[in-house]
mmCIF file of C-alpha atoms in Angstrom:
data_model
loop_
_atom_site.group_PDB
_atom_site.id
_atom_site.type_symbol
_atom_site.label_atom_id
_atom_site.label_comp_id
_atom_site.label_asym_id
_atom_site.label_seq_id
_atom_site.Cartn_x
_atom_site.Cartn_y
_atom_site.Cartn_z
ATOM 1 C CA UNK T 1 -5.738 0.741 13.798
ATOM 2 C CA UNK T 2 -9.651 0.359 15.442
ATOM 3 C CA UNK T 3 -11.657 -2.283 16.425
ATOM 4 C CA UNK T 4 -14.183 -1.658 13.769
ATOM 5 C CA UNK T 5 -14.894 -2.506 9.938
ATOM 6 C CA UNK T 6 -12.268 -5.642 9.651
ATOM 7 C CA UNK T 7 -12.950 -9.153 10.051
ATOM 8 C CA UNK T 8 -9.778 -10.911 8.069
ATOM 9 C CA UNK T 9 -10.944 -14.599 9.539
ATOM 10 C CA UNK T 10 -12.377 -16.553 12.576
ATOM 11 C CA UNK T 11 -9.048 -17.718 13.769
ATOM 12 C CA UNK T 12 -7.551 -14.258 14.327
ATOM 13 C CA UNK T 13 -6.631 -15.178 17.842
ATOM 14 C CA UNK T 14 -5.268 -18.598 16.748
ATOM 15 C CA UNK T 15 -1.699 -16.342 16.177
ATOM 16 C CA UNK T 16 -2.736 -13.435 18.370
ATOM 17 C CA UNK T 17 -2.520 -15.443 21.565
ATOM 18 C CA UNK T 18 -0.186 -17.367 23.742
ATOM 19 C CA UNK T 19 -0.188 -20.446 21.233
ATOM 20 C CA UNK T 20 1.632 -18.612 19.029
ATOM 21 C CA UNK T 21 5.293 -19.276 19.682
ATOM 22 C CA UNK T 22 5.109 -22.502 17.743
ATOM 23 C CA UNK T 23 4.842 -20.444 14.790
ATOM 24 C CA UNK T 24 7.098 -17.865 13.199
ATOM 25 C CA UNK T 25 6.694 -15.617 10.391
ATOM 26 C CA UNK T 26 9.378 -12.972 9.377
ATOM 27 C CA UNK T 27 8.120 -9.383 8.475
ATOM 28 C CA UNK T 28 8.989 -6.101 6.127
ATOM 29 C CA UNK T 29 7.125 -3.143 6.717
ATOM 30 C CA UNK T 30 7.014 -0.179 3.936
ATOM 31 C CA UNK T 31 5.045 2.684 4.619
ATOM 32 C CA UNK T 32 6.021 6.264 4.407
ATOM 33 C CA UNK T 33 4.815 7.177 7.102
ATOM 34 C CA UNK T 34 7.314 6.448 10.474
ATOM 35 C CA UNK T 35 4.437 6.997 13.063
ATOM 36 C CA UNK T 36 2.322 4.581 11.406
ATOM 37 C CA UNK T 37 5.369 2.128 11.053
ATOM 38 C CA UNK T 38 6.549 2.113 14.773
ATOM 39 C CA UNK T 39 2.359 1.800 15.597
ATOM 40 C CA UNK T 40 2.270 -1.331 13.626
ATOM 41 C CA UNK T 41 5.153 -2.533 14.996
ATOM 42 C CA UNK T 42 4.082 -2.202 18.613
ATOM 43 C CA UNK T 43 0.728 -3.875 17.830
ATOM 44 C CA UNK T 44 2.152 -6.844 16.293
ATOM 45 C CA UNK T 45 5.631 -7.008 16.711
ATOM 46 C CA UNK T 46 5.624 -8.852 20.236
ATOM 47 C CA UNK T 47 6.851 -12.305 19.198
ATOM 48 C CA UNK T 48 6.259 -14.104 21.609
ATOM 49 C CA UNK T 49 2.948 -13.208 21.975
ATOM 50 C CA UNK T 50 2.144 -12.753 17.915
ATOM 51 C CA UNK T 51 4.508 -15.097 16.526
ATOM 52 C CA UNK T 52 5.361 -12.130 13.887
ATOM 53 C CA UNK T 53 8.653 -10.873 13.743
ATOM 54 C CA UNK T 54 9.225 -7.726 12.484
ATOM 55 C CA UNK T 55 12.878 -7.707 10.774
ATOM 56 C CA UNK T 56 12.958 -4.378 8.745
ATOM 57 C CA UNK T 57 11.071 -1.562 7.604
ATOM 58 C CA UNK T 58 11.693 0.702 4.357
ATOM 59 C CA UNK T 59 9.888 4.058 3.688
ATOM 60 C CA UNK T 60 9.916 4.177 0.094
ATOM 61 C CA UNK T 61 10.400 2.322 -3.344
ATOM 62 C CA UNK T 62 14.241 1.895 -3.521
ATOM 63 C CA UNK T 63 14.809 1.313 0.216
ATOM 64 C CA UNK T 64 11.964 -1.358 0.274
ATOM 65 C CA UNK T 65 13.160 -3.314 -2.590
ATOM 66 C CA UNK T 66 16.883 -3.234 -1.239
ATOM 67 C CA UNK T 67 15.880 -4.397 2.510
ATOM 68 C CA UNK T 68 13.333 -7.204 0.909
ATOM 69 C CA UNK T 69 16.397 -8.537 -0.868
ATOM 70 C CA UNK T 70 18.342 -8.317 1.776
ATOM 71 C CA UNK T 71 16.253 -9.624 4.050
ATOM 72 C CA UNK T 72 14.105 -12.063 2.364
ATOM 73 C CA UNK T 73 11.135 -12.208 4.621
ATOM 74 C CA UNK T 74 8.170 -14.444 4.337
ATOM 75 C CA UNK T 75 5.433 -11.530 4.034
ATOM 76 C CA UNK T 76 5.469 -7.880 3.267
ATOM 77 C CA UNK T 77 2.709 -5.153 4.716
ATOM 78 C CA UNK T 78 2.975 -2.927 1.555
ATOM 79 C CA UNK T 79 1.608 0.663 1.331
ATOM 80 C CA UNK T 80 0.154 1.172 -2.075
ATOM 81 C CA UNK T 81 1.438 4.958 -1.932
ATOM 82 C CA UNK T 82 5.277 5.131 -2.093
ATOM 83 C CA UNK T 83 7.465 7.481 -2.872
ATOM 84 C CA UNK T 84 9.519 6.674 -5.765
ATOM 85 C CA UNK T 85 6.775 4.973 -7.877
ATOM 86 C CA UNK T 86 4.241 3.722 -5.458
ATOM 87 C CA UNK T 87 3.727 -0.717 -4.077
ATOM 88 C CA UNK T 88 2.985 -1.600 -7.841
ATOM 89 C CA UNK T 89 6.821 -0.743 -8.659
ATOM 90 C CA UNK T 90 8.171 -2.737 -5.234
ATOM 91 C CA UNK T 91 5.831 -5.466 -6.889
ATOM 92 C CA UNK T 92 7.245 -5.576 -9.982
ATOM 93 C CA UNK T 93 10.801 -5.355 -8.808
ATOM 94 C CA UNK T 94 10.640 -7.731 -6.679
ATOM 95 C CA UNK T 95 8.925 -10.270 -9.063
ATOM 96 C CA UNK T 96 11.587 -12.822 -9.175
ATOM 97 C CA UNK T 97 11.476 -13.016 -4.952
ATOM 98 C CA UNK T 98 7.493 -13.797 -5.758
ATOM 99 C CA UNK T 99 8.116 -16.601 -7.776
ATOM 100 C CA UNK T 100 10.901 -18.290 -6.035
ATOM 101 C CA UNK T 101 9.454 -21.667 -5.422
ATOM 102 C CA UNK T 102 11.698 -22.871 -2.363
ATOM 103 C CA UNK T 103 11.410 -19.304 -0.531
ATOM 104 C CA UNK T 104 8.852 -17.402 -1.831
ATOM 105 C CA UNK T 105 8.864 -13.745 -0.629
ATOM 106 C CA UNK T 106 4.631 -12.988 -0.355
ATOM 107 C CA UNK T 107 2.958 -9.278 -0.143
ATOM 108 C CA UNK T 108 0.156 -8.212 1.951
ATOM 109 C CA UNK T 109 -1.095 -4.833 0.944
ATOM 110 C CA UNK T 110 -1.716 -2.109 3.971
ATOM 111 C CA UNK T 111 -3.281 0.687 3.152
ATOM 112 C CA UNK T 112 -5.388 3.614 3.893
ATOM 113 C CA UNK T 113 -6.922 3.596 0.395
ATOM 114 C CA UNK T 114 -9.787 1.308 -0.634
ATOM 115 C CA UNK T 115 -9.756 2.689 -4.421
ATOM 116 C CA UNK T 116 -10.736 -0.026 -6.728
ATOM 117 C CA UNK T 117 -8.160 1.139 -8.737
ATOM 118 C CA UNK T 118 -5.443 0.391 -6.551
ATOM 119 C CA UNK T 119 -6.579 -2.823 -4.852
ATOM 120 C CA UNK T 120 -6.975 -3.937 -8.501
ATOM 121 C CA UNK T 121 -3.360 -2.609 -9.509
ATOM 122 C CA UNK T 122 -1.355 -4.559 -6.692
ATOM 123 C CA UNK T 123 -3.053 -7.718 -7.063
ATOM 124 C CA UNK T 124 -2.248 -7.792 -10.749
ATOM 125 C CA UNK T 125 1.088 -6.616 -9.284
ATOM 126 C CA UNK T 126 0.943 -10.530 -7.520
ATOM 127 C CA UNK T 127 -0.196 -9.461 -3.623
ATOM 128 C CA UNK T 128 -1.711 -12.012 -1.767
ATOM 129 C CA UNK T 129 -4.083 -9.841 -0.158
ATOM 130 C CA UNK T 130 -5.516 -6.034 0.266
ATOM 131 C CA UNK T 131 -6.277 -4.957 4.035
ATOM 132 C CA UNK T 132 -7.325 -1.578 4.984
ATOM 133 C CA UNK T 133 -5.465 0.736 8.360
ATOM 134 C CA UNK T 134 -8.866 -0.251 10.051
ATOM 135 C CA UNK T 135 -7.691 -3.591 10.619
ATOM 136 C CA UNK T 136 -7.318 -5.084 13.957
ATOM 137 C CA UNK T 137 -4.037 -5.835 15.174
ATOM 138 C CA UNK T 138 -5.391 -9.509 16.067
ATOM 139 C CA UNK T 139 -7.137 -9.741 12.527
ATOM 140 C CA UNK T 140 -3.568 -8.183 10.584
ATOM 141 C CA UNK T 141 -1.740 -10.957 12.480
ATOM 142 C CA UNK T 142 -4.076 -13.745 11.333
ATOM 143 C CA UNK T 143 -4.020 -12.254 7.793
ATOM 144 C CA UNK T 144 -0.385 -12.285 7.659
ATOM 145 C CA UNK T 145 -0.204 -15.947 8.770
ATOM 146 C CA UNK T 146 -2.608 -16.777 5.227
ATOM 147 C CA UNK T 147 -0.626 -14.703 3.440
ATOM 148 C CA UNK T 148 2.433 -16.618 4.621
ATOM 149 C CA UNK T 149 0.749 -19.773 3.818
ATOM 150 C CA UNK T 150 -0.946 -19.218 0.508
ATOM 151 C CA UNK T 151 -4.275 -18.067 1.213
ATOM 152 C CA UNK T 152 -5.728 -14.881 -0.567
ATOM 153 C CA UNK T 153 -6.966 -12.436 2.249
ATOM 154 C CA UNK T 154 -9.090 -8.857 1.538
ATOM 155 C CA UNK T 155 -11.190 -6.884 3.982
ATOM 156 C CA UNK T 156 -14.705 -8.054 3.096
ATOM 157 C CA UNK T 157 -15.736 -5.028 1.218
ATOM 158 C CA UNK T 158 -13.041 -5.343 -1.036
ATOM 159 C CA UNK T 159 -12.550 -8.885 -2.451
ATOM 160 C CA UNK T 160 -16.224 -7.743 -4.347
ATOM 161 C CA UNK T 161 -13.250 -5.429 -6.495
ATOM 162 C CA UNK T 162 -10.901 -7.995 -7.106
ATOM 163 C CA UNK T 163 -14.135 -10.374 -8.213
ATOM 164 C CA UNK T 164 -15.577 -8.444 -10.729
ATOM 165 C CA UNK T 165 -12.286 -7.393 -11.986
ATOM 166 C CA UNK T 166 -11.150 -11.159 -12.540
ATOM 167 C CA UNK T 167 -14.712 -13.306 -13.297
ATOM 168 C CA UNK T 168 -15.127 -10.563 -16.483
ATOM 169 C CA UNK T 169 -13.256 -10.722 -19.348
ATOM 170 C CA UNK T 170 -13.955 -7.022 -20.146
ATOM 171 C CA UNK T 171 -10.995 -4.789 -18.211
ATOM 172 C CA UNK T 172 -12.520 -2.900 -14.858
ATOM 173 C CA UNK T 173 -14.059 1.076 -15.186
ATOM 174 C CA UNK T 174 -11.460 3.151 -16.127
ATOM 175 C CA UNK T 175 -11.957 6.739 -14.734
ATOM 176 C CA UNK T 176 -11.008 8.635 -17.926
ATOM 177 C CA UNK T 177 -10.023 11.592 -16.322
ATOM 178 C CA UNK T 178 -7.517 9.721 -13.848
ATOM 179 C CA UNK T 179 -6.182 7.834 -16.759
ATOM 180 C CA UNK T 180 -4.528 10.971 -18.699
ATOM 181 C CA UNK T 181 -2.148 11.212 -15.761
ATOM 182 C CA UNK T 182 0.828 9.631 -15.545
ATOM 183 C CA UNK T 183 2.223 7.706 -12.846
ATOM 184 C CA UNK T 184 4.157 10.167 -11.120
ATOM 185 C CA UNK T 185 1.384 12.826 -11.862
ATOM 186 C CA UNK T 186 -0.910 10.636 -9.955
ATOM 187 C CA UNK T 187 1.502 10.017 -6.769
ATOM 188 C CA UNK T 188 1.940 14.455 -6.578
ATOM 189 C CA UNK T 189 -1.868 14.810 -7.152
ATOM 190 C CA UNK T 190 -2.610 12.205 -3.845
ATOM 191 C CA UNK T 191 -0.059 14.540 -2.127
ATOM 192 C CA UNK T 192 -0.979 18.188 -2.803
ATOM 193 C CA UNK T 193 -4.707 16.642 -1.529
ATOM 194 C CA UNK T 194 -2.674 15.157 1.500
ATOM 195 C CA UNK T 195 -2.113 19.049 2.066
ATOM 196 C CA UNK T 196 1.554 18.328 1.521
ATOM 197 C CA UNK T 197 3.497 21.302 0.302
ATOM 198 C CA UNK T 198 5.875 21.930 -2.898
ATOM 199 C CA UNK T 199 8.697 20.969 -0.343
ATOM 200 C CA UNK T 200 7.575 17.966 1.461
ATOM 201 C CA UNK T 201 6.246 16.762 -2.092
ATOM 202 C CA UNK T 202 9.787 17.118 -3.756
ATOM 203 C CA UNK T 203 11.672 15.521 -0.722
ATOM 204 C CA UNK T 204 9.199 12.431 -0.920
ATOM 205 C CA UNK T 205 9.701 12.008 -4.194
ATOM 206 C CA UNK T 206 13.629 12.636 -4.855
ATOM 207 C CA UNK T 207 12.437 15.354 -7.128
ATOM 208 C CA UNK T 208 13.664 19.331 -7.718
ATOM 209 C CA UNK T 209 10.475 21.993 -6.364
ATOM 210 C CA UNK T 210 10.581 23.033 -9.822
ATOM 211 C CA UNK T 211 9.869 19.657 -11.101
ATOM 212 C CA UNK T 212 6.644 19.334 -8.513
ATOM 213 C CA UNK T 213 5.304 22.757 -9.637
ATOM 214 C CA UNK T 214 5.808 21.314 -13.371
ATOM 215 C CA UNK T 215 3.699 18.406 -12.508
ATOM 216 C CA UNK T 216 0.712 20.450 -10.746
ATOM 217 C CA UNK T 217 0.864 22.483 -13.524
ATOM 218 C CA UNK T 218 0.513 19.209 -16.111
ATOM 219 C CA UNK T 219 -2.862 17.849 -13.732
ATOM 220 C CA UNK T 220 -4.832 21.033 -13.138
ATOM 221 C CA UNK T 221 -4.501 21.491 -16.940
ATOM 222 C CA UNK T 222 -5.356 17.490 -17.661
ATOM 223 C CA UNK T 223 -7.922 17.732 -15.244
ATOM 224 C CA UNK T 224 -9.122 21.334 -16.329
ATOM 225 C CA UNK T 225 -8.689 22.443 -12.809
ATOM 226 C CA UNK T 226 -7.751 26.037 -11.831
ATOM 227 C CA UNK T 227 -6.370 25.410 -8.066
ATOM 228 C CA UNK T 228 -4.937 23.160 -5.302
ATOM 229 C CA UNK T 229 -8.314 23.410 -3.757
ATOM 230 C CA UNK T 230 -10.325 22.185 -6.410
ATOM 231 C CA UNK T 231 -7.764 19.994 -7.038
ATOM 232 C CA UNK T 232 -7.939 18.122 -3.061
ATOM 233 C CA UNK T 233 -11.980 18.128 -3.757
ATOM 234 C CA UNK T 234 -11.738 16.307 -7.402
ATOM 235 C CA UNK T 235 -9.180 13.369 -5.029
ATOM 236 C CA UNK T 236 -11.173 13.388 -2.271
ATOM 237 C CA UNK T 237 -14.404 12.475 -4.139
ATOM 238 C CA UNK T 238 -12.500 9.781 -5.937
ATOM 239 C CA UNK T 239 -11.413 8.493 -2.713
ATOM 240 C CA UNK T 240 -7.432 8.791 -3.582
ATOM 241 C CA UNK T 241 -6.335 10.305 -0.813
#
């Protein structure tokens, strides 16, 4: 995480700084990614100094919405690409901890991905908030500490998504060609243009090789496509990767 591009509120030290330990707030973080897990958790994980508690992580769909259960945190830091059906599934599986009125369980999306399409999809899902990997540490703390109390928190150039999305009555762009795919068309296509191979792509998802090749197969012809290549260029200029 950098210094630059975030700014989730004025009072980002109020939780980043020694006054925090009158204030707790009890963590799960899912991302696939382990590096990026045990990063966040050094950043903000120091209680006593952040107030933030990290009590589990998860690295995919089925994992995170057995450890939220289990652990019944006050905030999530969601990835929005997850194996196993991506943060809109852990969303809607975890619904019922959302709307529990005495100990509501509240998601703050965490992701590299500032699609429109995707900050729109977990909010619908019922996040709290949408916060790019550029974040601060001192600014993700802060936001997590709205989250946990109610607020709505985005990175600035994102809440403009969410606010033409909602104030119109008429649904959001759809990008046609996006749309044919299904979901789990859409989670090997952001994959293969991770430069993840047949392998990797079938042990992230819990699917055969076979199955993976099936599904390239299914998007170069929806997409009209003839390679991986062209394939990583058509994601990358839609910003899905």
């Amino acid at each position: 995480m950098s210094d630059a591009n975030e700014s989730a509120g004025p009072v980002a030290q109020e939780h980043a700084g020694d006054g925090a330990g009158e204030r707790r707030v009890r963590v799960v973080l899912v991302d696939d990614h382990r590096m990026f897990r045990t990063g966040v958790r050094a950043e903000i994980g120091q209680t006593e100094r952040t107030g933030v508690e990290v009590v589990d992580e998860a690295a995919d769909v089925d994992q995170a919405v057995s450890v939220i259960a289990a652990a019944r945190p006050e905030v999530v830091l969601l990835d929005v690409h997850l194996p196993g059906g991506g943060g809109v599934e852990v969303l809607r599986r975890c619904a019922p901890l959302m709307a529990d009125a005495e100990r509501p369980v509240r998601f703050l999306a965490l992701s590299v991905s500032d699609a429109a399409e995707d900050v729109i999809g977990v909010i619908r899902g019922g996040a709290r908030g949408y916060v790019t990997k550029t974040i601060t540490g001192a600014d993700l703390v802060d936001s997590i500490f709205r989250v946990q109390d109610g607020d709505a928190v985005f990175s600035p150039r994102l809440a403009g998504f969410v606010l033409d999305a909602f104030a119109s009555t008429d649904a959001p762009p759809v990008d046609e060609d996006l749309d044919r795919l299904t979901q789990r068309e859409r989670e090997v296509l952001r994959l293969i243009a991770r430069g993840y191979a047949y392998k990797e792509i079938a042990r992230q998802l819990f699917i055969s090789v076979k199955t993976v090749e099936s599904h390239v197969s299914a998007v170069l012809r929806k997409l009209q496509l003839s390679n991986r290549h062209e394939l990583t260029r058509w994601a990358t200029a839609r910003r899905l990767v």
